[in-house]
mmCIF file of C-alpha atoms and ligand atoms in Angstrom:
data_model
loop_
_atom_site.group_PDB
_atom_site.id
_atom_site.type_symbol
_atom_site.label_atom_id
_atom_site.label_comp_id
_atom_site.label_asym_id
_atom_site.label_seq_id
_atom_site.Cartn_x
_atom_site.Cartn_y
_atom_site.Cartn_z
ATOM 1 C CA UNK R 15 23.432 -13.521 -6.608
ATOM 2 C CA UNK R 16 21.457 -13.943 -3.352
ATOM 3 C CA UNK R 17 20.219 -17.364 -2.353
ATOM 4 C CA UNK R 18 16.484 -16.398 -2.269
ATOM 5 C CA UNK R 19 14.152 -17.359 -5.188
ATOM 6 C CA UNK R 20 10.751 -16.257 -3.955
ATOM 7 C CA UNK R 21 10.703 -12.775 -2.378
ATOM 8 C CA UNK R 22 7.576 -10.987 -0.958
ATOM 9 C CA UNK R 23 7.790 -7.264 -0.322
ATOM 10 C CA UNK R 24 4.963 -5.596 1.995
ATOM 11 C CA UNK R 25 5.248 -1.882 1.590
ATOM 12 C CA UNK R 26 3.410 0.867 3.512
ATOM 13 C CA UNK R 27 3.161 4.705 3.676
ATOM 14 C CA UNK R 28 6.748 5.325 4.626
ATOM 15 C CA UNK R 29 7.778 4.077 1.265
ATOM 16 C CA UNK R 30 6.040 7.011 -0.313
ATOM 17 C CA UNK R 31 6.816 9.670 2.429
ATOM 18 C CA UNK R 32 10.000 10.929 0.620
ATOM 19 C CA UNK R 33 7.880 11.394 -2.645
ATOM 20 C CA UNK R 34 5.779 13.962 -0.632
ATOM 21 C CA UNK R 35 2.963 11.789 0.389
ATOM 22 C CA UNK R 36 2.051 11.901 4.059
ATOM 23 C CA UNK R 37 1.991 8.956 6.164
ATOM 24 C CA UNK R 38 -0.760 7.912 8.439
ATOM 25 C CA UNK R 39 0.532 7.644 12.003
ATOM 26 C CA UNK R 40 3.607 9.779 11.981
ATOM 27 C CA UNK R 41 3.396 13.278 13.898
ATOM 28 C CA UNK R 42 1.148 15.376 11.557
ATOM 29 C CA UNK R 43 0.061 12.425 9.619
ATOM 30 C CA UNK R 44 -3.292 11.871 7.825
ATOM 31 C CA UNK R 45 -4.948 10.443 10.900
ATOM 32 C CA UNK R 46 -3.919 13.548 12.952
ATOM 33 C CA UNK R 47 -6.035 15.666 10.363
ATOM 34 C CA UNK R 48 -8.926 13.588 9.856
ATOM 35 C CA UNK R 49 -10.929 11.043 11.643
ATOM 36 C CA UNK R 50 -10.645 7.748 9.981
ATOM 37 C CA UNK R 51 -14.128 7.051 10.980
ATOM 38 C CA UNK R 52 -15.626 9.842 9.046
ATOM 39 C CA UNK R 53 -13.527 9.482 5.835
ATOM 40 C CA UNK R 54 -12.546 5.829 5.668
ATOM 41 C CA UNK R 55 -15.414 3.586 6.782
ATOM 42 C CA UNK R 56 -18.579 2.446 4.858
ATOM 43 C CA UNK R 57 -20.516 3.994 7.831
ATOM 44 C CA UNK R 58 -18.756 7.479 7.179
ATOM 45 C CA UNK R 59 -19.543 7.276 3.494
ATOM 46 C CA UNK R 60 -23.154 6.624 4.174
ATOM 47 C CA UNK R 61 -23.222 9.405 6.604
ATOM 48 C CA UNK R 62 -21.605 12.102 4.650
ATOM 49 C CA UNK R 63 -20.629 10.943 1.084
ATOM 50 C CA UNK R 64 -19.523 14.594 0.133
ATOM 51 C CA UNK R 65 -16.755 14.591 2.961
ATOM 52 C CA UNK R 66 -15.449 11.166 1.765
ATOM 53 C CA UNK R 67 -15.272 12.468 -1.716
ATOM 54 C CA UNK R 68 -13.568 15.591 -0.873
ATOM 55 C CA UNK R 69 -11.024 13.485 1.109
ATOM 56 C CA UNK R 70 -10.121 11.250 -1.755
ATOM 57 C CA UNK R 71 -10.324 13.852 -4.448
ATOM 58 C CA UNK R 72 -7.584 16.044 -2.321
ATOM 59 C CA UNK R 73 -5.435 12.804 -2.177
ATOM 60 C CA UNK R 74 -5.978 12.047 -6.006
ATOM 61 C CA UNK R 75 -5.052 15.762 -6.718
ATOM 62 C CA UNK R 76 -1.948 14.997 -4.577
ATOM 63 C CA UNK R 77 -0.999 11.968 -6.685
ATOM 64 C CA UNK R 78 -0.487 14.449 -9.758
ATOM 65 C CA UNK R 79 2.253 16.170 -8.057
ATOM 66 C CA UNK R 80 4.395 13.342 -6.755
ATOM 67 C CA UNK R 81 6.774 11.050 -8.304
ATOM 68 C CA UNK R 82 8.390 7.581 -7.422
ATOM 69 C CA UNK R 83 11.433 7.938 -5.065
ATOM 70 C CA UNK R 84 14.789 5.857 -5.130
ATOM 71 C CA UNK R 85 13.176 3.139 -3.058
ATOM 72 C CA UNK R 86 10.236 2.591 -5.562
ATOM 73 C CA UNK R 87 12.947 2.603 -8.363
ATOM 74 C CA UNK R 88 14.942 0.071 -6.445
ATOM 75 C CA UNK R 89 12.258 -2.266 -6.067
ATOM 76 C CA UNK R 90 11.312 -2.076 -9.737
ATOM 77 C CA UNK R 91 15.020 -2.887 -10.486
ATOM 78 C CA UNK R 92 14.982 -5.743 -8.243
ATOM 79 C CA UNK R 93 12.002 -7.198 -10.090
ATOM 80 C CA UNK R 94 13.936 -6.601 -13.537
ATOM 81 C CA UNK R 95 17.235 -7.982 -12.555
ATOM 82 C CA UNK R 96 16.642 -10.506 -10.044
ATOM 83 C CA UNK R 97 16.212 -14.294 -11.355
ATOM 84 C CA UNK R 98 13.671 -15.224 -8.524
ATOM 85 C CA UNK R 99 9.983 -14.364 -8.235
ATOM 86 C CA UNK R 100 9.517 -10.856 -6.759
ATOM 87 C CA UNK R 101 6.039 -9.809 -5.744
ATOM 88 C CA UNK R 102 5.228 -6.357 -4.128
ATOM 89 C CA UNK R 103 2.029 -6.486 -1.970
ATOM 90 C CA UNK R 104 1.362 -2.751 -1.125
ATOM 91 C CA UNK R 105 -0.813 -1.225 1.506
ATOM 92 C CA UNK R 106 -0.466 2.033 -0.197
ATOM 93 C CA UNK R 107 -3.291 3.367 -2.633
ATOM 94 C CA UNK R 108 -1.019 5.677 -4.434
ATOM 95 C CA UNK R 109 0.442 4.611 -8.104
ATOM 96 C CA UNK R 110 4.122 5.116 -7.508
ATOM 97 C CA UNK R 111 5.157 1.448 -7.630
ATOM 98 C CA UNK R 112 3.580 1.550 -11.121
ATOM 99 C CA UNK R 113 5.169 4.735 -12.221
ATOM 100 C CA UNK R 114 8.580 3.387 -10.984
ATOM 101 C CA UNK R 115 8.093 0.164 -13.210
ATOM 102 C CA UNK R 116 6.925 -2.449 -10.735
ATOM 103 C CA UNK R 117 4.634 -5.021 -12.491
ATOM 104 C CA UNK R 118 4.163 -7.997 -10.003
ATOM 105 C CA UNK R 119 2.065 -5.837 -7.624
ATOM 106 C CA UNK R 120 -0.945 -6.346 -5.522
ATOM 107 C CA UNK R 121 -2.960 -3.486 -4.074
ATOM 108 C CA UNK R 122 -4.545 -4.954 -0.925
ATOM 109 C CA UNK R 123 -6.143 -1.661 0.163
ATOM 110 C CA UNK R 124 -7.263 -0.570 -3.267
ATOM 111 C CA UNK R 125 -6.147 2.211 -5.548
ATOM 112 C CA UNK R 126 -6.721 5.895 -5.461
ATOM 113 C CA UNK R 127 -6.970 5.849 -9.318
ATOM 114 C CA UNK R 128 -10.097 3.349 -9.187
ATOM 115 C CA UNK R 129 -13.607 3.748 -8.457
ATOM 116 C CA UNK R 130 -16.708 1.634 -8.427
ATOM 117 C CA UNK R 131 -20.561 2.120 -8.452
ATOM 118 C CA UNK R 132 -22.308 0.737 -5.397
ATOM 119 C CA UNK R 133 -25.351 -0.016 -7.477
ATOM 120 C CA UNK R 134 -23.994 -2.263 -10.326
ATOM 121 C CA UNK R 135 -20.531 -3.108 -8.660
ATOM 122 C CA UNK R 136 -18.766 -2.017 -11.848
ATOM 123 C CA UNK R 137 -15.456 -0.538 -11.333
ATOM 124 C CA UNK R 138 -13.398 1.830 -13.711
ATOM 125 C CA UNK R 139 -10.456 4.000 -13.807
ATOM 126 C CA UNK R 140 -10.767 7.544 -12.234
ATOM 127 C CA UNK R 141 -8.113 10.312 -12.102
ATOM 128 C CA UNK R 142 -10.367 13.288 -11.574
ATOM 129 C CA UNK R 143 -12.791 14.698 -9.033
ATOM 130 C CA UNK R 144 -15.543 12.319 -7.882
ATOM 131 C CA UNK R 145 -18.933 13.497 -6.237
ATOM 132 C CA UNK R 146 -22.418 12.172 -5.484
ATOM 133 C CA UNK R 147 -23.755 13.871 -8.501
ATOM 134 C CA UNK R 148 -21.722 11.867 -10.941
ATOM 135 C CA UNK R 149 -23.513 8.964 -12.843
ATOM 136 C CA UNK R 150 -22.107 5.610 -13.175
ATOM 137 C CA UNK R 151 -20.593 5.001 -16.775
ATOM 138 C CA UNK R 152 -21.945 1.512 -16.613
ATOM 139 C CA UNK R 153 -25.680 1.624 -15.170
ATOM 140 C CA UNK R 154 -26.273 5.472 -15.474
ATOM 141 C CA UNK R 155 -27.123 5.840 -11.847
ATOM 142 C CA UNK R 156 -25.867 8.699 -9.774
ATOM 143 C CA UNK R 157 -25.328 8.731 -6.300
ATOM 144 C CA UNK R 158 -23.513 5.408 -5.999
ATOM 145 C CA UNK R 159 -19.806 6.112 -7.106
ATOM 146 C CA UNK R 160 -17.170 5.622 -4.632
ATOM 147 C CA UNK R 161 -13.336 5.175 -4.239
ATOM 148 C CA UNK R 162 -12.097 1.771 -4.808
ATOM 149 C CA UNK R 163 -10.429 1.772 -1.575
ATOM 150 C CA UNK R 164 -10.614 -0.970 1.178
ATOM 151 C CA UNK R 165 -12.028 0.952 4.130
ATOM 152 C CA UNK R 166 -11.743 0.011 7.920
ATOM 153 C CA UNK R 167 -14.133 -2.860 8.499
ATOM 154 C CA UNK R 168 -13.740 -4.115 4.723
ATOM 155 C CA UNK R 169 -12.161 -7.297 3.427
ATOM 156 C CA UNK R 170 -8.613 -6.352 1.966
ATOM 157 C CA UNK R 171 -8.061 -7.489 -1.718
ATOM 158 C CA UNK R 172 -5.991 -10.388 -3.145
ATOM 159 C CA UNK R 173 -5.618 -12.221 0.413
ATOM 160 C CA UNK R 174 -5.884 -15.701 -1.250
ATOM 161 C CA UNK R 175 -2.750 -14.942 -3.400
ATOM 162 C CA UNK R 176 -1.025 -13.060 -0.758
ATOM 163 C CA UNK R 177 -1.228 -16.062 1.771
ATOM 164 C CA UNK R 178 -0.137 -18.346 -0.958
ATOM 165 C CA UNK R 179 2.896 -16.289 -1.706
ATOM 166 C CA UNK R 180 3.900 -16.120 1.979
ATOM 167 C CA UNK R 181 3.673 -19.895 2.191
ATOM 168 C CA UNK R 182 6.119 -20.209 -0.620
ATOM 169 C CA UNK R 183 8.233 -17.292 0.417
ATOM 170 C CA UNK R 184 11.994 -17.676 1.365
ATOM 171 C CA UNK R 185 12.500 -13.990 1.916
ATOM 172 C CA UNK R 186 9.840 -11.528 3.278
ATOM 173 C CA UNK R 187 10.864 -7.766 3.551
ATOM 174 C CA UNK R 188 8.521 -5.254 5.172
ATOM 175 C CA UNK R 189 9.181 -1.591 4.015
ATOM 176 C CA UNK R 190 7.815 1.610 5.582
ATOM 177 C CA UNK R 191 4.937 0.283 7.617
ATOM 178 C CA UNK R 192 4.066 0.983 11.267
ATOM 179 C CA UNK R 193 2.654 -2.825 11.742
ATOM 180 C CA UNK R 194 -0.330 -1.181 13.255
ATOM 181 C CA UNK R 195 -3.103 -2.628 10.802
ATOM 182 C CA UNK R 196 -4.123 -6.261 10.415
ATOM 183 C CA UNK R 197 -3.926 -8.525 8.191
ATOM 184 C CA UNK R 198 -0.688 -6.858 6.824
ATOM 185 C CA UNK R 199 0.912 -6.630 10.355
ATOM 186 C CA UNK R 200 0.349 -10.522 10.537
ATOM 187 C CA UNK R 201 2.359 -11.249 7.226
ATOM 188 C CA UNK R 202 5.809 -11.413 8.959
ATOM 189 C CA UNK R 203 4.602 -14.263 11.397
ATOM 190 C CA UNK R 204 3.116 -16.200 8.240
ATOM 191 C CA UNK R 205 6.354 -16.023 6.303
ATOM 192 C CA UNK R 206 8.323 -16.973 9.440
ATOM 193 C CA UNK R 207 6.343 -19.856 10.223
ATOM 194 C CA UNK R 208 6.888 -20.977 6.439
ATOM 195 C CA UNK R 209 10.666 -20.472 6.980
ATOM 196 C CA UNK R 210 11.366 -17.227 5.207
ATOM 197 C CA UNK R 211 14.079 -14.973 6.296
ATOM 198 C CA UNK R 212 12.450 -11.850 7.656
ATOM 199 C CA UNK R 213 13.739 -8.157 6.990
ATOM 200 C CA UNK R 214 12.188 -5.013 8.216
ATOM 201 C CA UNK R 215 13.533 -1.696 6.533
ATOM 202 C CA UNK R 216 11.839 1.334 8.193
ATOM 203 C CA UNK R 217 12.686 4.756 9.471
ATOM 204 C CA UNK R 218 12.313 3.504 13.049
ATOM 205 C CA UNK R 219 11.514 0.181 14.635
ATOM 206 C CA UNK R 220 7.924 -0.797 13.934
ATOM 207 C CA UNK R 221 5.282 -2.262 16.303
ATOM 208 C CA UNK R 222 6.360 -5.545 14.834
ATOM 209 C CA UNK R 223 10.129 -5.282 14.872
ATOM 210 C CA UNK R 224 10.857 -8.072 17.330
ATOM 211 C CA UNK R 225 9.324 -10.330 14.954
ATOM 212 C CA UNK R 226 11.847 -9.818 12.149
ATOM 213 C CA UNK R 227 15.200 -11.717 12.049
ATOM 214 C CA UNK R 228 16.823 -8.679 10.680
ATOM 215 C CA UNK R 229 15.949 -4.776 10.789
ATOM 216 C CA UNK R 230 17.640 -1.962 9.073
ATOM 217 C CA UNK R 231 16.303 1.497 10.142
ATOM 218 C CA UNK R 232 16.683 4.720 7.961
ATOM 219 C CA UNK R 233 14.940 6.528 5.276
ATOM 220 C CA UNK R 234 13.572 4.149 2.578
ATOM 221 C CA UNK R 235 15.218 6.307 -0.183
ATOM 222 C CA UNK R 236 18.608 5.035 1.418
ATOM 223 C CA UNK R 237 18.060 1.871 2.978
ATOM 224 C CA UNK R 238 16.051 0.124 0.198
ATOM 225 C CA UNK R 239 18.475 0.789 -2.750
ATOM 226 C CA UNK R 240 21.171 -0.459 -0.418
ATOM 227 C CA UNK R 241 19.422 -3.561 0.314
ATOM 228 C CA UNK R 242 18.510 -4.331 -3.340
ATOM 229 C CA UNK R 243 22.005 -3.686 -4.247
ATOM 230 C CA UNK R 244 23.121 -6.375 -1.616
ATOM 231 C CA UNK R 245 20.379 -8.985 -3.021
ATOM 232 C CA UNK R 246 21.699 -8.260 -6.529
ATOM 233 C CA UNK R 247 25.251 -8.632 -5.740
ATOM 234 C CA UNK R 248 25.253 -11.669 -3.494
HETATM 235 N N1 APR W 303 11.391 5.945 5.140
HETATM 236 C C1 APR W 303 10.954 4.653 5.700
HETATM 237 N N2 APR W 303 10.098 4.608 6.629
HETATM 238 C C2 APR W 303 9.501 5.733 6.808
HETATM 239 C C3 APR W 303 9.580 6.996 6.417
HETATM 240 C C4 APR W 303 10.767 7.074 5.428
HETATM 241 N N3 APR W 303 11.230 8.361 4.953
HETATM 242 N N4 APR W 303 8.828 7.947 6.974
HETATM 243 C C5 APR W 303 8.124 7.263 7.852
HETATM 244 N N5 APR W 303 8.364 5.794 7.826
HETATM 245 C C6 APR W 303 7.595 4.850 8.551
HETATM 246 C C7 APR W 303 7.294 5.298 10.008
HETATM 247 O O1 APR W 303 8.166 5.167 10.908
HETATM 248 C C8 APR W 303 6.149 4.294 10.166
HETATM 249 O O2 APR W 303 6.597 3.277 10.838
HETATM 250 O O3 APR W 303 6.608 4.334 7.910
HETATM 251 C C9 APR W 303 5.592 3.967 8.686
HETATM 252 C C10 APR W 303 4.298 4.538 8.377
HETATM 253 O O4 APR W 303 3.264 4.105 9.254
HETATM 254 P P1 APR W 303 1.792 4.284 9.137
HETATM 255 O O5 APR W 303 1.638 5.740 9.004
HETATM 256 O O6 APR W 303 0.831 3.644 9.894
HETATM 257 O O7 APR W 303 1.417 3.807 7.509
HETATM 258 P P2 APR W 303 1.068 2.325 7.245
HETATM 259 O O8 APR W 303 1.669 1.298 8.073
HETATM 260 O O9 APR W 303 1.243 2.225 5.742
HETATM 261 O O10 APR W 303 -0.533 2.209 7.413
HETATM 262 C C11 APR W 303 -1.265 1.009 7.145
HETATM 263 O O11 APR W 303 -3.263 1.850 7.837
HETATM 264 O O12 APR W 303 -4.629 3.688 7.854
HETATM 265 C C12 APR W 303 -4.442 2.507 7.094
HETATM 266 O O13 APR W 303 -4.944 1.785 5.053
HETATM 267 C C13 APR W 303 -4.094 2.605 5.777
HETATM 268 O O14 APR W 303 -2.653 1.420 4.492
HETATM 269 C C14 APR W 303 -2.712 2.099 5.636
HETATM 270 C C15 APR W 303 -2.671 1.266 6.589
#
């Protein structure tokens, strides 16, 4: 069994690519089709809430036609079979980690299947269409429901727990992320400073590849199960 006892795994859109969900910065990715300032900022939502709702309604609809791939399943297996602490910190807002069985999981950028009311701040699960006409189930006011997604310029969720986990980690694995977006792109430096071994599993070298002690490149559905197999066999 591997010597590692406290493993933190950061995942990004590349993990869900082979499930059929588009990544953001690859050719033909989400930000090649939509201007993030229009659909993923509080200012964009204030300017044109209907456009933002349609963007997330489309992505919520996409969720209903996709399933976890071998990489999601391998991470859930690692959590089940490895004796150490396994924490997945995902930038993804899809629910494929949960669908594959991962439980110790933090969504630092929020979740497509959650919404909240900007009037009373109450949140709830939501898998259908959202619009400005929909009244908040808690306060009854319409016009204020928004996706529970962390937009550009907003503070990611669970940062205290994440920084604490990075301080204790002895292995940090980054999977399917381009290393373009802070604070996630800074996690490898945090983990490294605290003495963790750092590994990048990605289709191709990310922006931060030189920060990692080890890098294995290839499709997540191949490189992640292989790496998990190694961790469980050691
Ligand atoms: N297997 C492994 N990696 C892949 C695969 C695959 N099949 N396909 C693509 N990748 C890699 C790409 O090489 C790229 O490095 O996944 C990464 C995807 O990068 P981005 O599209 O930038 O996605 P991500 O890093 O998750 O973006 C971070 O930016 O837009 C915001 O909030 C959004 O959470 C997102 C954040």
